[in-house]
Amino acid sequence: MLRAFRTLHVAPSLPDRLKPLYEIAHNVWWSWNRDAVDLFRRLDADLFDATHHNPVETLGRVSQERLDDLVNDEGFLSHMDRVYAELQGYMEGAPSLTGPEKQNVIAYFSMEYGLTEAMPIYSGGLGVLSGDHLKAASDMGMPLVGVGMLYQEGYFRQYLNVDGWQQETYPTNDFHNMPIQLERDGNGEPLTIAVSYPGREVRAQIWRVQVGRIPLYMLDSNIEANQPDDRQLTSKLYSGDRDMRIRQEILLGVGGMRALQAVGIEPTVCHMNEGHSAFLGLERIRLAMQGHGLSFDEALVLTSAGNVFTTHTSVPAGIDLFAPHLIDRYMTDWMHTLGIDRHRFLSLGRPRHAPPEEPFSMAVLALSLSSKANGVSELHGQVAREMWQGLWPGTPANEVPIGAITNGIHHRTWISQDMANLLFRYLGPRWHSDPADTELWGRVERIPDEELWHTHERRRERLVSMARRAMVNQLVRRGASHSDIGRAWDFLDPKALTIGFARRFATYKRALLLFHDLERLSRILNQTDRPVQILFAGKAHPEDIPAKELIRSLIHAVRREDLRHRIVFLEDYDMALARYLVQGVDVWLNTPRHGQEASGTSGMKACMNGAIHLSTLDGWWHEGYSPEIGWRIGQGESYADDAYGDEVEAHVLYDLLEKDVVPLFYDRGHNSVPHGWVGLMKRSMASVGQRFNTQRMLQEYADLLYTPSVERYVRLADEGGKAARELSQWLQQVGEGWSQIRLVNVESSAEDGVTVRDEVAFTVHLALGSLSPGDVTVQVCLGITDAQGQIVDYDTIPMEPQGQTDDGLERYTVLARFNWSGLSGYTVRVLPNHPNLATTHLPGLVLWAE
């Protein structure tokens, strides 16, 4: 091999008439515009497929003769001009992020982004959600900017050896042949930022991905200015030991904030998508201390008002944890910079009264540095509140200040063109721009059954054709015999009921639930007149040995002669394969253990394409399910014995397939159309389409998180942070004086036999010590109690201050009603109160009647 004396970027030589192609290719808006995708496919379809649908690389590799021919191709030029005009019109609505007209900017930080298979820098659901978030923000014209890391090798490519064991390869990404551009300074040099690590400084250059109207800035440490080990910081996604992970997350959080500064963007709100980027909160505090002359506590009050945090984790094992010695190694200088000691720093990432060896949690850090937090489905919000209740001692789990915004999908990216054409025809064009309009989705019923069914059949045939080609390629790569390769062309049936199971392989997702009873499964799959087939896909994390064992066990199971033609595992699951699956299967299968799937979005994609969801009541299906649109496995039970729970739910799954799913699919009318099944498809599309789209999701983020955070941050930052200083001082006073508060007396007129119509008087006498009545709010909580005397469902009613009693106590009263009959109870609590608080639930500041 020869080492280059100098490297440089060679751009494709496009004739002037074709220059718009370059601009179109460098805005990944093309990835959700079918006309644009067709344009590049028209350029050279085989090359476009060979480059994983990368228009930039396609332009770089297409022959000059082909380009010269296209200059005289009026049909192609007309197509290009139409797409270019649409892009230009779309970009006219881009929000202003810099300059005197700039809006309040939301900076969205994520460790990975799944925008297109042409940019393999994502691992799965989190990254695809991040990509859909940016695409929806672009469509809605939100003043949002993305921040992430640009990985030289990204996530791995998967293949299986002859024994079914997952192998990984890490192809190198050629950034100059991807739809990204290097940011440069006024002298044309690459724009870089610096982040301090022990004994050295690490620099990173900044790349920009234009996601429609939204810029996504990505950091790349693989430059000659860095030491070899530091150049690896942006080598792979989710690999390496804890030392590598903490260094990556420092670069993402701290370096990401500095990258925004370098390009002239000063965000009002920073959105941490998972805890990976939580160190950004420290950089915001440093900047506030430096810019406004604030103390650490004052800067924490100010910046936390402008930070929001989304957790995607349902189990503690999914949280990034760092041993205290790693915090000492990489954060000691930060302690000095921020003016706080080691104990205070560690307390930002650990529960109160944590033992010395307790690891530092990035999720706890994110919660400590944010004023708003949310889970990603209603059920996950509940799980997250229970999981983190210990951070708010004395606060009931249902009142822990972690909300829920259920994920959605970017419908333009995931709905097939065939289905989109039907929706345009029968719903009208607004479904494309306003998918959250509930009235529009009701028009799905207008689609003739025959038309919807034949459209879906074409997509299933396309899926089976792709799967056969993929199987042949997999067998060739493994060195299979000619006879085995030849038989692969007969695998699967384009007319058979097709079930899809595709997701990250992890033990809690229970990919082998279907294999609990192989004889029963075989009978279900191999009925002569009612065949069923299953397509599996998914990757296991390279270090997750139990998940790799799941894949291996699956491969061995399907080698049975009675299963091998009916069950196929497709290697190297990515966005391209996902589109084939969600657009072509009849049933989408999802089998996680209850409470362990945060949301899941693949089922949403399948449902919007007409597939029917068959799932445990977990994640989004907990709120999305109804018997009119799909099937549930169980009723949301949790089992102390996993093996027993798996056995029970496996038999429930078999029953559903045998008695409901298969019969309904094959119940055909005189025209061979399963009208009952098609009716289910329509109801599912209408219900899921209107609720689980990213436009609804982004609007909820705006209404519940972004807008309140912008308003509060601006208010606290006004006049050099005057209100932040005052609130910080007030918090200190309340914290010091809270132990002096005493509930001296609680009185009520409630007696046995009170009815739900009776008004009941409550009176409280309160000793406030050094605090004043305006510093607190007093509430009565009344509702249903269980046999142990615990209030399990209650109303919270604020009490009104009535002034001091003769002995100097504060008196509070209220009239209230019990809204339930039966065994009921009440109690009283005191919470802090200030107009600039984001929530009255502050860690450790609650007093209950005893």
PDB file of C-alpha atoms in Angstrom, residues 730 733-745 764-779 799-805 807-812 828-833 846-847:
ATOM      1  CA  TRP A 730     -34.495  31.525  47.391  1.00  0.00           C
ATOM      2  CA  GLN A 733     -33.009  29.784  51.914  1.00  0.00           C
ATOM      3  CA  VAL A 734     -35.818  27.252  51.512  1.00  0.00           C
ATOM      4  CA  GLY A 735     -33.382  24.352  51.629  1.00  0.00           C
ATOM      5  CA  GLU A 736     -31.849  25.641  54.852  1.00  0.00           C
ATOM      6  CA  GLY A 737     -35.203  26.427  56.455  1.00  0.00           C
ATOM      7  CA  TRP A 738     -37.193  23.368  55.351  1.00  0.00           C
ATOM      8  CA  SER A 739     -36.354  21.308  58.432  1.00  0.00           C
ATOM      9  CA  GLN A 740     -37.998  24.002  60.606  1.00  0.00           C
ATOM     10  CA  ILE A 741     -41.460  23.480  59.065  1.00  0.00           C
ATOM     11  CA  ARG A 742     -43.947  21.589  61.248  1.00  0.00           C
ATOM     12  CA  LEU A 743     -47.516  20.530  60.589  1.00  0.00           C
ATOM     13  CA  VAL A 744     -48.848  21.322  64.063  1.00  0.00           C
ATOM     14  CA  ASN A 745     -52.484  20.396  63.541  1.00  0.00           C
ATOM     15  CA  VAL A 764     -54.169  23.040  58.852  1.00  0.00           C
ATOM     16  CA  HIS A 765     -51.995  24.921  61.318  1.00  0.00           C
ATOM     17  CA  LEU A 766     -48.442  25.242  60.138  1.00  0.00           C
ATOM     18  CA  ALA A 767     -45.213  26.458  61.757  1.00  0.00           C
ATOM     19  CA  LEU A 768     -42.970  27.890  59.045  1.00  0.00           C
ATOM     20  CA  GLY A 769     -39.882  28.827  61.031  1.00  0.00           C
ATOM     21  CA  SER A 770     -37.788  31.217  58.945  1.00  0.00           C
ATOM     22  CA  LEU A 771     -39.950  30.803  55.842  1.00  0.00           C
ATOM     23  CA  SER A 772     -42.972  32.839  54.810  1.00  0.00           C
ATOM     24  CA  PRO A 773     -46.416  31.679  53.581  1.00  0.00           C
ATOM     25  CA  GLY A 774     -45.485  32.624  50.023  1.00  0.00           C
ATOM     26  CA  ASP A 775     -42.612  30.113  50.110  1.00  0.00           C
ATOM     27  CA  VAL A 776     -44.874  27.084  50.375  1.00  0.00           C
ATOM     28  CA  THR A 777     -48.045  25.555  49.042  1.00  0.00           C
ATOM     29  CA  VAL A 778     -50.202  23.388  51.294  1.00  0.00           C
ATOM     30  CA  GLN A 779     -52.330  20.669  49.730  1.00  0.00           C
ATOM     31  CA  MET A 799     -55.431  25.007  50.532  1.00  0.00           C
ATOM     32  CA  GLU A 800     -55.860  28.758  50.983  1.00  0.00           C
ATOM     33  CA  PRO A 801     -53.816  30.737  53.557  1.00  0.00           C
ATOM     34  CA  GLN A 802     -56.010  32.504  56.137  1.00  0.00           C
ATOM     35  CA  GLY A 803     -53.352  34.390  58.078  1.00  0.00           C
ATOM     36  CA  GLN A 804     -51.769  33.735  61.454  1.00  0.00           C
ATOM     37  CA  THR A 805     -53.393  32.359  64.565  1.00  0.00           C
ATOM     38  CA  ASP A 807     -49.991  31.684  68.719  1.00  0.00           C
ATOM     39  CA  GLY A 808     -48.151  32.616  65.474  1.00  0.00           C
ATOM     40  CA  LEU A 809     -49.081  29.593  63.347  1.00  0.00           C
ATOM     41  CA  GLU A 810     -50.145  29.908  59.713  1.00  0.00           C
ATOM     42  CA  ARG A 811     -53.699  28.736  59.110  1.00  0.00           C
ATOM     43  CA  TYR A 812     -54.824  27.103  55.838  1.00  0.00           C
ATOM     44  CA  VAL A 828     -51.859  16.843  53.901  1.00  0.00           C
ATOM     45  CA  ARG A 829     -48.510  17.880  52.487  1.00  0.00           C
ATOM     46  CA  VAL A 830     -46.360  20.989  52.174  1.00  0.00           C
ATOM     47  CA  LEU A 831     -44.353  21.727  49.020  1.00  0.00           C
ATOM     48  CA  PRO A 832     -42.107  24.633  48.006  1.00  0.00           C
ATOM     49  CA  ASN A 833     -43.692  27.398  45.953  1.00  0.00           C
ATOM     50  CA  VAL A 846     -41.789  17.746  50.855  1.00  0.00           C
ATOM     51  CA  LEU A 847     -43.431  17.444  54.282  1.00  0.00           C
TER      52      LEU A 847
END
